[in-house]
PDB file of C-alpha atoms in Angstrom:
ATOM      1  CA  MET Z   1       7.750 -33.052 -30.989  1.00 81.00           C
ATOM      2  CA  ALA Z   2       7.016 -29.395 -31.160  1.00 91.00           C
ATOM      3  CA  ILE Z   3       3.732 -27.399 -32.022  1.00 94.00           C
ATOM      4  CA  LEU Z   4       4.713 -23.786 -34.187  1.00 95.00           C
ATOM      5  CA  VAL Z   5       1.416 -21.119 -32.565  1.00 96.00           C
ATOM      6  CA  ARG Z   6       1.596 -16.972 -32.567  1.00 96.00           C
ATOM      7  CA  LEU Z   7       1.835 -15.849 -29.221  1.00 96.00           C
ATOM      8  CA  ASN Z   8       1.646 -12.285 -29.121  1.00 96.00           C
ATOM      9  CA  GLY Z   9       2.054 -11.885 -32.565  1.00 95.00           C
ATOM     10  CA  GLU Z  10       5.358 -13.844 -32.975  1.00 94.00           C
ATOM     11  CA  GLN Z  11       5.641 -16.864 -34.697  1.00 96.00           C
ATOM     12  CA  ARG Z  12       7.123 -19.163 -31.977  1.00 94.00           C
ATOM     13  CA  GLU Z  13       8.181 -23.116 -31.246  1.00 94.00           C
ATOM     14  CA  LEU Z  14       6.495 -24.739 -27.826  1.00 93.00           C
ATOM     15  CA  PRO Z  15       6.679 -28.361 -26.844  1.00 93.00           C
ATOM     16  CA  ASP Z  16       3.435 -30.146 -27.363  1.00 92.00           C
ATOM     17  CA  GLY Z  17       0.994 -31.007 -24.448  1.00 92.00           C
ATOM     18  CA  LEU Z  18       1.353 -27.909 -23.115  1.00 95.00           C
ATOM     19  CA  THR Z  19      -1.484 -26.303 -21.419  1.00 96.00           C
ATOM     20  CA  VAL Z  20      -2.236 -22.485 -20.688  1.00 96.00           C
ATOM     21  CA  GLU Z  21      -0.677 -23.375 -17.200  1.00 95.00           C
ATOM     22  CA  THR Z  22       1.880 -24.787 -18.282  1.00 95.00           C
ATOM     23  CA  LEU Z  23       2.817 -22.076 -20.708  1.00 95.00           C
ATOM     24  CA  LEU Z  24       2.831 -19.635 -18.335  1.00 95.00           C
ATOM     25  CA  GLY Z  25       5.413 -21.540 -16.334  1.00 94.00           C
ATOM     26  CA  HIS Z  26       7.708 -22.287 -19.269  1.00 92.00           C
ATOM     27  CA  LEU Z  27       7.599 -18.618 -20.010  1.00 92.00           C
ATOM     28  CA  GLY Z  28       8.308 -17.094 -16.572  1.00 91.00           C
ATOM     29  CA  VAL Z  29       5.238 -15.714 -16.288  1.00 90.00           C
ATOM     30  CA  LYS Z  30       2.923 -15.292 -13.193  1.00 87.00           C
ATOM     31  CA  ALA Z  31      -0.536 -16.383 -13.875  1.00 85.00           C
ATOM     32  CA  THR Z  32      -2.084 -13.911 -11.369  1.00 85.00           C
ATOM     33  CA  ARG Z  33      -0.982 -10.762 -13.304  1.00 85.00           C
ATOM     34  CA  VAL Z  34      -2.188 -11.823 -16.798  1.00 93.00           C
ATOM     35  CA  ALA Z  35      -5.014 -12.446 -18.857  1.00 96.00           C
ATOM     36  CA  VAL Z  36      -4.748 -15.263 -21.484  1.00 97.00           C
ATOM     37  CA  GLU Z  37      -6.668 -15.076 -24.961  1.00 97.00           C
ATOM     38  CA  VAL Z  38      -7.063 -18.454 -27.409  1.00 97.00           C
ATOM     39  CA  ASN Z  39      -7.935 -18.022 -30.887  1.00 97.00           C
ATOM     40  CA  GLU Z  40      -9.633 -14.909 -29.684  1.00 96.00           C
ATOM     41  CA  ALA Z  41     -11.205 -16.130 -26.741  1.00 96.00           C
ATOM     42  CA  VAL Z  42     -10.361 -15.862 -22.931  1.00 96.00           C
ATOM     43  CA  VAL Z  43      -9.282 -18.459 -20.916  1.00 97.00           C
ATOM     44  CA  THR Z  44     -10.387 -17.891 -17.882  1.00 95.00           C
ATOM     45  CA  LYS Z  45      -7.819 -18.845 -14.653  1.00 94.00           C
ATOM     46  CA  ASP Z  46     -10.301 -21.948 -13.790  1.00 94.00           C
ATOM     47  CA  ARG Z  47      -9.237 -23.226 -16.930  1.00 96.00           C
ATOM     48  CA  TYR Z  48      -5.665 -22.882 -17.390  1.00 96.00           C
ATOM     49  CA  PRO Z  49      -4.814 -26.389 -15.778  1.00 96.00           C
ATOM     50  CA  VAL Z  50      -7.338 -28.043 -18.859  1.00 96.00           C
ATOM     51  CA  HIS Z  51      -6.924 -25.723 -21.657  1.00 96.00           C
ATOM     52  CA  ARG Z  52      -4.425 -27.383 -24.253  1.00 95.00           C
ATOM     53  CA  LEU Z  53      -2.797 -25.389 -27.160  1.00 95.00           C
ATOM     54  CA  SER Z  54      -2.556 -27.108 -30.659  1.00 94.00           C
ATOM     55  CA  GLY Z  55      -0.421 -26.114 -33.280  1.00 94.00           C
ATOM     56  CA  GLY Z  56      -1.575 -23.030 -35.289  1.00 95.00           C
ATOM     57  CA  ASP Z  57      -3.216 -21.351 -31.969  1.00 96.00           C
ATOM     58  CA  SER Z  58      -2.734 -17.580 -32.069  1.00 97.00           C
ATOM     59  CA  ILE Z  59      -2.310 -16.899 -28.087  1.00 97.00           C
ATOM     60  CA  GLU Z  60      -2.108 -13.412 -26.213  1.00 96.00           C
ATOM     61  CA  ILE Z  61      -0.869 -12.891 -23.065  1.00 96.00           C
ATOM     62  CA  VAL Z  62      -2.022  -9.131 -21.400  1.00 95.00           C
ATOM     63  CA  ALA Z  63      -1.435  -7.493 -18.527  1.00 94.00           C
ATOM     64  CA  PHE Z  64      -2.669  -4.015 -16.996  1.00 94.00           C
ATOM     65  CA  VAL Z  65      -0.080  -1.187 -18.319  1.00 93.00           C
ATOM     66  CA  GLY Z  66      -0.464   2.784 -17.815  1.00 95.00           C
ATOM     67  CA  GLY Z  67      -2.991   4.667 -19.532  1.00 95.00           C
ATOM     68  CA  GLY Z  68      -5.792   7.119 -19.231  1.00 94.00           C
TER      69      GLY Z  68
ATOM     70  CA  MET E   1     -25.274  14.266   3.690  1.00 71.00           C
ATOM     71  CA  THR E   2     -22.627  13.273   1.645  1.00 89.00           C
ATOM     72  CA  ASP E   3     -22.774  14.218  -1.892  1.00 94.00           C
ATOM     73  CA  THR E   4     -21.578  10.878  -3.790  1.00 97.00           C
ATOM     74  CA  TRP E   5     -22.521   9.534  -7.486  1.00 97.00           C
ATOM     75  CA  SER E   6     -23.215   6.611  -8.497  1.00 96.00           C
ATOM     76  CA  ILE E   7     -22.273   3.972 -11.872  1.00 94.00           C
ATOM     77  CA  GLY E   8     -23.900   0.619 -11.855  1.00 87.00           C
ATOM     78  CA  LYS E   9     -23.424  -0.738  -8.308  1.00 90.00           C
ATOM     79  CA  TYR E  10     -20.666   1.326  -7.462  1.00 94.00           C
ATOM     80  CA  THR E  11     -20.876   4.657  -5.422  1.00 96.00           C
ATOM     81  CA  PHE E  12     -18.177   7.232  -5.306  1.00 97.00           C
ATOM     82  CA  THR E  13     -17.347  10.563  -3.229  1.00 97.00           C
ATOM     83  CA  SER E  14     -14.700  11.734  -5.430  1.00 98.00           C
ATOM     84  CA  ARG E  15     -15.621  13.378  -8.809  1.00 98.00           C
ATOM     85  CA  LEU E  16     -12.160  13.478 -10.049  1.00 98.00           C
ATOM     86  CA  LEU E  17     -11.006  10.150 -12.157  1.00 98.00           C
ATOM     87  CA  VAL E  18      -6.931   9.539 -12.911  1.00 98.00           C
ATOM     88  CA  GLY E  19      -5.055   7.545 -15.211  1.00 97.00           C
ATOM     89  CA  THR E  20      -1.730   5.553 -14.852  1.00 97.00           C
ATOM     90  CA  GLY E  21      -0.262   6.692 -18.283  1.00 96.00           C
ATOM     91  CA  LYS E  22       2.874   9.118 -18.822  1.00 96.00           C
ATOM     92  CA  PHE E  23       4.004   9.613 -15.433  1.00 97.00           C
ATOM     93  CA  PRO E  24       7.789  10.170 -15.032  1.00 96.00           C
ATOM     94  CA  ASP E  25       8.184   6.874 -12.317  1.00 95.00           C
ATOM     95  CA  PHE E  26       5.651   4.636 -10.373  1.00 95.00           C
ATOM     96  CA  PRO E  27       6.551   6.567  -7.094  1.00 96.00           C
ATOM     97  CA  THR E  28       5.548   9.945  -8.595  1.00 97.00           C
ATOM     98  CA  MET E  29       2.249   8.733 -10.234  1.00 97.00           C
ATOM     99  CA  GLN E  30       1.300   6.871  -6.392  1.00 98.00           C
ATOM    100  CA  ARG E  31       2.035   9.862  -4.790  1.00 98.00           C
ATOM    101  CA  ALA E  32      -0.222  11.872  -7.595  1.00 98.00           C
ATOM    102  CA  HIS E  33      -3.062   9.522  -6.970  1.00 98.00           C
ATOM    103  CA  LEU E  34      -2.988  10.125  -3.087  1.00 98.00           C
ATOM    104  CA  ALA E  35      -3.128  13.626  -3.587  1.00 98.00           C
ATOM    105  CA  SER E  36      -5.784  13.861  -5.883  1.00 98.00           C
ATOM    106  CA  GLU E  37      -8.209  11.992  -3.511  1.00 98.00           C
ATOM    107  CA  ALA E  38      -9.759   9.811  -6.609  1.00 98.00           C
ATOM    108  CA  GLU E  39     -10.995   6.809  -5.980  1.00 98.00           C
ATOM    109  CA  VAL E  40     -11.602   5.661  -9.743  1.00 98.00           C
ATOM    110  CA  VAL E  41      -8.149   4.940 -11.906  1.00 98.00           C
ATOM    111  CA  THR E  42      -7.874   4.052 -15.510  1.00 97.00           C
ATOM    112  CA  VAL E  43      -5.528   1.500 -16.750  1.00 97.00           C
ATOM    113  CA  ALA E  44      -4.508   0.064 -20.192  1.00 96.00           C
ATOM    114  CA  VAL E  45      -4.512  -3.727 -21.627  1.00 96.00           C
ATOM    115  CA  ARG E  46      -1.595  -4.568 -23.586  1.00 95.00           C
ATOM    116  CA  ARG E  47       0.624  -7.612 -24.661  1.00 95.00           C
ATOM    117  CA  LEU E  48       3.186  -8.542 -21.928  1.00 93.00           C
ATOM    118  CA  ASP E  49       6.373  -8.064 -22.689  1.00 89.00           C
ATOM    119  CA  LEU E  50       7.700 -11.812 -22.416  1.00 86.00           C
ATOM    120  CA  ALA E  51      11.629 -10.861 -22.111  1.00 84.00           C
ATOM    121  CA  ALA E  52      10.642  -8.819 -19.161  1.00 79.00           C
ATOM    122  CA  THR E  53       8.683 -10.685 -17.030  1.00 63.00           C
ATOM    123  CA  GLY E  54       9.753  -9.874 -13.182  1.00 63.00           C
ATOM    124  CA  GLU E  55       9.930  -6.387 -13.657  1.00 65.00           C
ATOM    125  CA  ALA E  56       7.975  -3.871 -11.142  1.00 71.00           C
ATOM    126  CA  SER E  57       4.058  -4.134 -11.989  1.00 84.00           C
ATOM    127  CA  LEU E  58       1.874  -1.297 -12.241  1.00 91.00           C
ATOM    128  CA  LEU E  59      -0.948  -2.790 -10.122  1.00 90.00           C
ATOM    129  CA  GLU E  60       1.763  -2.904  -7.187  1.00 91.00           C
ATOM    130  CA  TRP E  61       1.509   1.046  -7.236  1.00 95.00           C
ATOM    131  CA  ILE E  62      -1.756   1.785  -7.089  1.00 95.00           C
ATOM    132  CA  PRO E  63      -2.781   2.675  -3.857  1.00 94.00           C
ATOM    133  CA  LYS E  64      -5.285  -0.669  -2.772  1.00 93.00           C
ATOM    134  CA  HIS E  65      -8.687   1.618  -1.924  1.00 95.00           C
ATOM    135  CA  MET E  66      -8.751   2.515  -5.944  1.00 96.00           C
ATOM    136  CA  THR E  67     -11.338   0.864  -8.216  1.00 96.00           C
ATOM    137  CA  LEU E  68      -9.723   0.123 -11.507  1.00 96.00           C
ATOM    138  CA  LEU E  69     -11.456   1.423 -14.418  1.00 97.00           C
ATOM    139  CA  PRO E  70      -9.529  -0.864 -17.484  1.00 97.00           C
ATOM    140  CA  ASN E  71     -10.089   0.971 -21.155  1.00 97.00           C
ATOM    141  CA  THR E  72     -10.026  -0.011 -24.371  1.00 97.00           C
ATOM    142  CA  ALA E  73      -7.487   2.851 -25.539  1.00 95.00           C
ATOM    143  CA  ALA E  74      -5.842   2.607 -28.912  1.00 94.00           C
ATOM    144  CA  CYS E  75      -8.744   0.051 -30.391  1.00 96.00           C
ATOM    145  CA  PHE E  76      -9.812   1.110 -33.822  1.00 96.00           C
ATOM    146  CA  THR E  77     -12.482  -1.500 -34.254  1.00 97.00           C
ATOM    147  CA  ALA E  78     -15.439  -2.685 -31.917  1.00 97.00           C
ATOM    148  CA  ASP E  79     -14.275  -6.209 -32.248  1.00 97.00           C
ATOM    149  CA  GLU E  80     -10.910  -5.101 -31.065  1.00 97.00           C
ATOM    150  CA  ALA E  81     -12.334  -2.951 -28.283  1.00 97.00           C
ATOM    151  CA  ILE E  82     -15.217  -5.751 -26.954  1.00 98.00           C
ATOM    152  CA  ARG E  83     -12.023  -8.661 -26.625  1.00 97.00           C
ATOM    153  CA  THR E  84      -9.779  -5.870 -25.086  1.00 97.00           C
ATOM    154  CA  ALA E  85     -12.670  -5.047 -22.521  1.00 97.00           C
ATOM    155  CA  ARG E  86     -13.175  -9.034 -21.971  1.00 97.00           C
ATOM    156  CA  LEU E  87      -9.419  -9.552 -21.043  1.00 97.00           C
ATOM    157  CA  GLY E  88      -9.549  -6.321 -18.638  1.00 96.00           C
ATOM    158  CA  ARG E  89     -12.324  -7.558 -16.987  1.00 96.00           C
ATOM    159  CA  GLU E  90     -10.205 -11.061 -16.752  1.00 95.00           C
ATOM    160  CA  LEU E  91      -7.480  -9.101 -14.975  1.00 93.00           C
ATOM    161  CA  GLY E  92      -9.212  -6.726 -13.022  1.00 84.00           C
ATOM    162  CA  LEU E  93     -12.359  -8.791 -11.952  1.00 79.00           C
ATOM    163  CA  GLY E  94     -14.608  -6.157 -12.181  1.00 89.00           C
ATOM    164  CA  ASP E  95     -16.902  -5.580 -14.568  1.00 95.00           C
ATOM    165  CA  LEU E  96     -16.289  -1.840 -15.222  1.00 97.00           C
ATOM    166  CA  VAL E  97     -14.875  -0.648 -18.557  1.00 98.00           C
ATOM    167  CA  LYS E  98     -14.114   2.773 -20.153  1.00 98.00           C
ATOM    168  CA  LEU E  99     -15.059   1.922 -23.555  1.00 98.00           C
ATOM    169  CA  GLU E 100     -12.531   3.607 -26.391  1.00 98.00           C
ATOM    170  CA  VAL E 101     -13.329   2.928 -30.269  1.00 98.00           C
ATOM    171  CA  ILE E 102     -11.089   5.364 -31.858  1.00 97.00           C
ATOM    172  CA  GLY E 103     -11.822   6.418 -35.594  1.00 96.00           C
ATOM    173  CA  ASP E 104      -8.870   8.675 -36.394  1.00 96.00           C
ATOM    174  CA  PRO E 105      -4.979   8.206 -35.324  1.00 94.00           C
ATOM    175  CA  ARG E 106      -4.405  12.331 -35.331  1.00 95.00           C
ATOM    176  CA  THR E 107      -7.181  13.753 -33.669  1.00 95.00           C
ATOM    177  CA  LEU E 108      -7.986  10.159 -31.514  1.00 95.00           C
ATOM    178  CA  PHE E 109     -11.771  11.130 -31.919  1.00 96.00           C
ATOM    179  CA  PRO E 110     -14.329   8.449 -31.267  1.00 97.00           C
ATOM    180  CA  ASP E 111     -15.759   6.165 -34.107  1.00 97.00           C
ATOM    181  CA  VAL E 112     -19.196   6.690 -32.687  1.00 97.00           C
ATOM    182  CA  VAL E 113     -20.529   3.749 -34.930  1.00 97.00           C
ATOM    183  CA  GLY E 114     -18.077   1.229 -33.632  1.00 97.00           C
ATOM    184  CA  LEU E 115     -18.825   2.584 -30.233  1.00 98.00           C
ATOM    185  CA  LEU E 116     -22.477   1.935 -30.540  1.00 98.00           C
ATOM    186  CA  GLU E 117     -22.001  -1.531 -31.477  1.00 98.00           C
ATOM    187  CA  ALA E 118     -18.972  -2.593 -29.186  1.00 98.00           C
ATOM    188  CA  ALA E 119     -21.313  -0.760 -26.078  1.00 98.00           C
ATOM    189  CA  ARG E 120     -24.377  -3.159 -27.238  1.00 98.00           C
ATOM    190  CA  VAL E 121     -22.404  -6.264 -27.138  1.00 98.00           C
ATOM    191  CA  LEU E 122     -20.348  -5.452 -23.831  1.00 98.00           C
ATOM    192  CA  VAL E 123     -23.863  -4.128 -22.187  1.00 98.00           C
ATOM    193  CA  LYS E 124     -25.392  -7.349 -23.609  1.00 98.00           C
ATOM    194  CA  GLU E 125     -22.337  -9.382 -21.197  1.00 97.00           C
ATOM    195  CA  GLY E 126     -22.656  -7.622 -18.072  1.00 97.00           C
ATOM    196  CA  PHE E 127     -19.947  -4.772 -18.243  1.00 97.00           C
ATOM    197  CA  THR E 128     -20.746  -0.947 -16.814  1.00 97.00           C
ATOM    198  CA  VAL E 129     -19.550   0.315 -19.978  1.00 98.00           C
ATOM    199  CA  LEU E 130     -18.862   4.021 -19.593  1.00 98.00           C
ATOM    200  CA  PRO E 131     -18.343   4.966 -23.518  1.00 98.00           C
ATOM    201  CA  TYR E 132     -15.814   7.858 -24.146  1.00 98.00           C
ATOM    202  CA  THR E 133     -17.515   9.601 -26.888  1.00 97.00           C
ATOM    203  CA  ASN E 134     -17.977  12.668 -29.134  1.00 96.00           C
ATOM    204  CA  ASP E 135     -19.849  15.981 -27.417  1.00 96.00           C
ATOM    205  CA  ASP E 136     -22.499  15.013 -29.415  1.00 97.00           C
ATOM    206  CA  PRO E 137     -26.272  15.016 -27.923  1.00 97.00           C
ATOM    207  CA  VAL E 138     -27.505  12.512 -30.199  1.00 97.00           C
ATOM    208  CA  THR E 139     -24.756   9.661 -30.021  1.00 97.00           C
ATOM    209  CA  ALA E 140     -24.887  10.481 -26.391  1.00 98.00           C
ATOM    210  CA  ARG E 141     -28.700   9.294 -26.534  1.00 97.00           C
ATOM    211  CA  ARG E 142     -28.093   6.553 -28.231  1.00 98.00           C
ATOM    212  CA  LEU E 143     -25.495   5.116 -25.519  1.00 98.00           C
ATOM    213  CA  GLU E 144     -27.972   5.811 -23.027  1.00 98.00           C
ATOM    214  CA  GLU E 145     -30.404   3.289 -25.146  1.00 98.00           C
ATOM    215  CA  ALA E 146     -27.929   1.098 -25.603  1.00 98.00           C
ATOM    216  CA  GLY E 147     -27.682   0.449 -21.755  1.00 98.00           C
ATOM    217  CA  CYS E 148     -24.543   2.212 -21.122  1.00 98.00           C
ATOM    218  CA  ALA E 149     -23.942   3.374 -17.595  1.00 97.00           C
ATOM    219  CA  ALA E 150     -22.429   6.781 -17.919  1.00 97.00           C
ATOM    220  CA  ILE E 151     -21.659   9.127 -20.863  1.00 98.00           C
ATOM    221  CA  MET E 152     -18.333  10.445 -21.300  1.00 98.00           C
ATOM    222  CA  PRO E 153     -18.032  12.909 -24.015  1.00 98.00           C
ATOM    223  CA  LEU E 154     -14.681  14.720 -24.498  1.00 97.00           C
ATOM    224  CA  GLY E 155     -13.830  18.018 -23.775  1.00 97.00           C
ATOM    225  CA  ALA E 156     -11.599  18.383 -25.868  1.00 96.00           C
ATOM    226  CA  PRO E 157      -9.049  16.166 -27.937  1.00 96.00           C
ATOM    227  CA  ILE E 158      -7.221  13.536 -25.912  1.00 95.00           C
ATOM    228  CA  GLY E 159      -3.849  14.850 -24.475  1.00 94.00           C
ATOM    229  CA  SER E 160      -4.229  17.971 -26.151  1.00 96.00           C
ATOM    230  CA  GLY E 161      -4.980  20.382 -22.687  1.00 96.00           C
ATOM    231  CA  LEU E 162      -7.538  22.458 -24.523  1.00 97.00           C
ATOM    232  CA  GLY E 163      -9.801  22.418 -22.188  1.00 96.00           C
ATOM    233  CA  ILE E 164     -14.011  22.446 -22.636  1.00 96.00           C
ATOM    234  CA  ARG E 165     -14.213  23.575 -25.863  1.00 96.00           C
ATOM    235  CA  ASN E 166     -18.231  23.230 -26.440  1.00 96.00           C
ATOM    236  CA  PRO E 167     -19.652  23.303 -23.392  1.00 96.00           C
ATOM    237  CA  TYR E 168     -23.096  24.102 -25.176  1.00 96.00           C
ATOM    238  CA  ASN E 169     -23.303  20.714 -26.490  1.00 96.00           C
ATOM    239  CA  LEU E 170     -21.907  19.157 -23.003  1.00 97.00           C
ATOM    240  CA  ARG E 171     -25.077  21.076 -21.497  1.00 96.00           C
ATOM    241  CA  ILE E 172     -27.097  20.024 -23.853  1.00 97.00           C
ATOM    242  CA  ILE E 173     -25.904  16.395 -23.062  1.00 97.00           C
ATOM    243  CA  MET E 174     -26.076  16.885 -19.645  1.00 96.00           C
ATOM    244  CA  GLU E 175     -29.990  18.142 -19.727  1.00 95.00           C
ATOM    245  CA  SER E 176     -31.100  15.504 -21.795  1.00 94.00           C
ATOM    246  CA  ALA E 177     -29.192  12.055 -20.305  1.00 97.00           C
ATOM    247  CA  THR E 178     -31.010  10.287 -17.525  1.00 96.00           C
ATOM    248  CA  ILE E 179     -27.531   8.717 -16.658  1.00 97.00           C
ATOM    249  CA  PRO E 180     -24.482  10.146 -15.424  1.00 97.00           C
ATOM    250  CA  VAL E 181     -22.532  12.465 -17.785  1.00 98.00           C
ATOM    251  CA  LEU E 182     -18.637  12.762 -17.375  1.00 98.00           C
ATOM    252  CA  VAL E 183     -16.232  14.899 -18.913  1.00 98.00           C
ATOM    253  CA  ASP E 184     -13.167  12.507 -20.481  1.00 96.00           C
ATOM    254  CA  ALA E 185     -10.382  14.009 -21.824  1.00 94.00           C
ATOM    255  CA  GLY E 186      -9.221  17.400 -23.015  1.00 95.00           C
ATOM    256  CA  VAL E 187      -8.624  18.907 -19.548  1.00 96.00           C
ATOM    257  CA  GLY E 188      -5.626  21.113 -19.525  1.00 97.00           C
ATOM    258  CA  THR E 189      -5.592  22.838 -15.951  1.00 98.00           C
ATOM    259  CA  ALA E 190      -7.610  23.259 -13.019  1.00 98.00           C
ATOM    260  CA  SER E 191      -9.989  26.105 -14.392  1.00 98.00           C
ATOM    261  CA  ASP E 192     -10.726  23.219 -16.947  1.00 98.00           C
ATOM    262  CA  ALA E 193     -11.790  20.562 -14.584  1.00 98.00           C
ATOM    263  CA  ALA E 194     -14.194  23.077 -11.926  1.00 98.00           C
ATOM    264  CA  ILE E 195     -15.783  24.424 -15.599  1.00 97.00           C
ATOM    265  CA  ALA E 196     -16.790  21.073 -16.339  1.00 97.00           C
ATOM    266  CA  LEU E 197     -18.367  20.146 -12.934  1.00 98.00           C
ATOM    267  CA  GLU E 198     -19.754  23.772 -13.253  1.00 97.00           C
ATOM    268  CA  LEU E 199     -21.830  22.920 -16.154  1.00 96.00           C
ATOM    269  CA  GLY E 200     -23.371  19.944 -14.018  1.00 96.00           C
ATOM    270  CA  ALA E 201     -20.703  16.879 -15.001  1.00 98.00           C
ATOM    271  CA  VAL E 202     -20.710  14.388 -12.423  1.00 98.00           C
ATOM    272  CA  ALA E 203     -17.291  13.799 -12.898  1.00 98.00           C
ATOM    273  CA  VAL E 204     -14.156  14.381 -14.389  1.00 98.00           C
ATOM    274  CA  LEU E 205     -11.616  11.918 -16.015  1.00 98.00           C
ATOM    275  CA  MET E 206      -7.882  12.664 -16.741  1.00 98.00           C
ATOM    276  CA  ASN E 207      -4.766  11.570 -17.298  1.00 98.00           C
ATOM    277  CA  SER E 208      -1.922  14.034 -18.935  1.00 97.00           C
ATOM    278  CA  ALA E 209      -3.132  17.277 -17.231  1.00 98.00           C
ATOM    279  CA  ILE E 210      -1.846  15.586 -14.094  1.00 98.00           C
ATOM    280  CA  ALA E 211       0.677  13.335 -15.436  1.00 98.00           C
ATOM    281  CA  GLY E 212       2.267  15.804 -17.706  1.00 97.00           C
ATOM    282  CA  ALA E 213       2.769  18.529 -15.765  1.00 98.00           C
ATOM    283  CA  ARG E 214       5.787  19.860 -14.296  1.00 98.00           C
ATOM    284  CA  ASP E 215       4.946  19.071 -10.273  1.00 98.00           C
ATOM    285  CA  PRO E 216       2.290  16.208 -11.066  1.00 98.00           C
ATOM    286  CA  VAL E 217       1.786  15.678  -7.436  1.00 98.00           C
ATOM    287  CA  MET E 218       0.931  19.288  -7.110  1.00 98.00           C
ATOM    288  CA  MET E 219      -1.358  19.277 -10.059  1.00 98.00           C
ATOM    289  CA  ALA E 220      -3.319  16.355  -8.778  1.00 98.00           C
ATOM    290  CA  ALA E 221      -3.734  18.438  -5.459  1.00 98.00           C
ATOM    291  CA  ALA E 222      -4.825  21.542  -7.725  1.00 98.00           C
ATOM    292  CA  MET E 223      -7.394  19.537  -9.634  1.00 98.00           C
ATOM    293  CA  ARG E 224      -8.871  17.834  -6.644  1.00 98.00           C
ATOM    294  CA  ASP E 225      -9.552  21.291  -5.292  1.00 98.00           C
ATOM    295  CA  GLY E 226     -10.620  22.823  -9.040  1.00 98.00           C
ATOM    296  CA  VAL E 227     -13.519  19.656  -8.820  1.00 98.00           C
ATOM    297  CA  ARG E 228     -14.139  20.543  -5.434  1.00 98.00           C
ATOM    298  CA  ALA E 229     -15.024  24.156  -6.508  1.00 98.00           C
ATOM    299  CA  GLY E 230     -16.650  23.564  -9.497  1.00 98.00           C
ATOM    300  CA  ARG E 231     -19.242  21.089  -7.813  1.00 98.00           C
ATOM    301  CA  GLN E 232     -19.835  23.603  -5.219  1.00 97.00           C
ATOM    302  CA  ALA E 233     -20.384  26.630  -7.761  1.00 98.00           C
ATOM    303  CA  PHE E 234     -22.710  23.764  -9.498  1.00 97.00           C
ATOM    304  CA  LEU E 235     -24.692  23.063  -6.723  1.00 97.00           C
ATOM    305  CA  ALA E 236     -24.970  26.857  -5.145  1.00 97.00           C
ATOM    306  CA  GLY E 237     -26.406  27.685  -8.313  1.00 96.00           C
ATOM    307  CA  ARG E 238     -23.861  30.677 -10.352  1.00 95.00           C
ATOM    308  CA  ILE E 239     -26.039  34.093 -11.085  1.00 94.00           C
ATOM    309  CA  PRO E 240     -27.397  34.532 -14.637  1.00 94.00           C
ATOM    310  CA  MET E 241     -24.917  36.647 -17.015  1.00 93.00           C
ATOM    311  CA  LYS E 242     -26.261  39.719 -17.888  1.00 93.00           C
ATOM    312  CA  LEU E 243     -25.107  42.493 -20.467  1.00 94.00           C
ATOM    313  CA  HIS E 244     -25.106  44.929 -18.025  1.00 94.00           C
ATOM    314  CA  ALA E 245     -23.993  45.725 -14.875  1.00 92.00           C
ATOM    315  CA  ALA E 246     -26.017  45.583 -11.592  1.00 90.00           C
ATOM    316  CA  ALA E 247     -24.751  47.528  -8.974  1.00 90.00           C
ATOM    317  CA  SER E 248     -23.819  45.459  -5.902  1.00 92.00           C
ATOM    318  CA  SER E 249     -23.613  48.856  -3.728  1.00 93.00           C
ATOM    319  CA  PRO E 250     -27.080  51.060  -2.844  1.00 92.00           C
ATOM    320  CA  MET E 251     -27.176  53.625  -6.005  1.00 89.00           C
ATOM    321  CA  SER E 252     -28.993  55.860  -3.225  1.00 91.00           C
ATOM    322  CA  GLY E 253     -27.798  57.903  -0.223  1.00 92.00           C
ATOM    323  CA  LEU E 254     -24.295  59.098  -1.788  1.00 91.00           C
ATOM    324  CA  ILE E 255     -23.001  62.270  -0.639  1.00 92.00           C
ATOM    325  CA  GLY E 256     -22.955  65.379  -1.826  1.00 86.00           C
ATOM    326  CA  THR E 257     -26.419  64.933  -3.267  1.00 78.00           C
TER     327      THR E 257
END
């Protein structure tokens, strides 16, 4: 089974049953250097293992970049 | 006694705040940051490039003693700015935010209506809000009433290097505000930074003037000194401007009289 989500603005198919934590693992992203928002609400780091993703979710994974 | 300044729960000695954008490379940025002796550094929040994970992270190149000031640059609505501020707090684990709500892509002038709206929400959520705003004293007053920790009027448009274009408005903002006023944006060279501090700004924030200089490290040092000179001149109290001369040598006792 797969779910369809919007990830950083792009449609993407993900395995069903992922949490934020397993999504980051799936993408090869280090959790320490990103912040995650699902459906316009921040998911705090302590919630990564328990926040389950569903079809239709809009997910943003962000990091710090250079700026003024 | 050390000459310090405070915003929220933070106290700083350096009156120069620097950015992390537009540097030719991370090592140059790091050397410039160290030369600037700044204690606060701005960063932006953007989507992670999912195809490029494992690349060098900006944070690894920011000296550890510096305080991160996440911005909401390029947000055009209060809602985008609020969401970006929340993500920045989650990333940086601090409550400081340089709040920008931009109203026009060509000038990057602030949308002060959206700015006030976002400021009210973020103050309520416990953020220490530093709003980038116009040099408008009434907006400055509204931002102070909204609970912002400082006011950051622009000297000139972001990245323009035009310097301090409206010193008189800045002075009105400074004499009216009971919270720190920082000049943010527009500085082109060291004398601009000095002018900002001479006017009474608590500090000055800049990115392009350092990052875009031919030698960013040397310019960072020049800015450090310009800020220091401007602050000292402000504290020392400049002489009033006069239309006519006031001789500094005695007018009497001249030979041949």
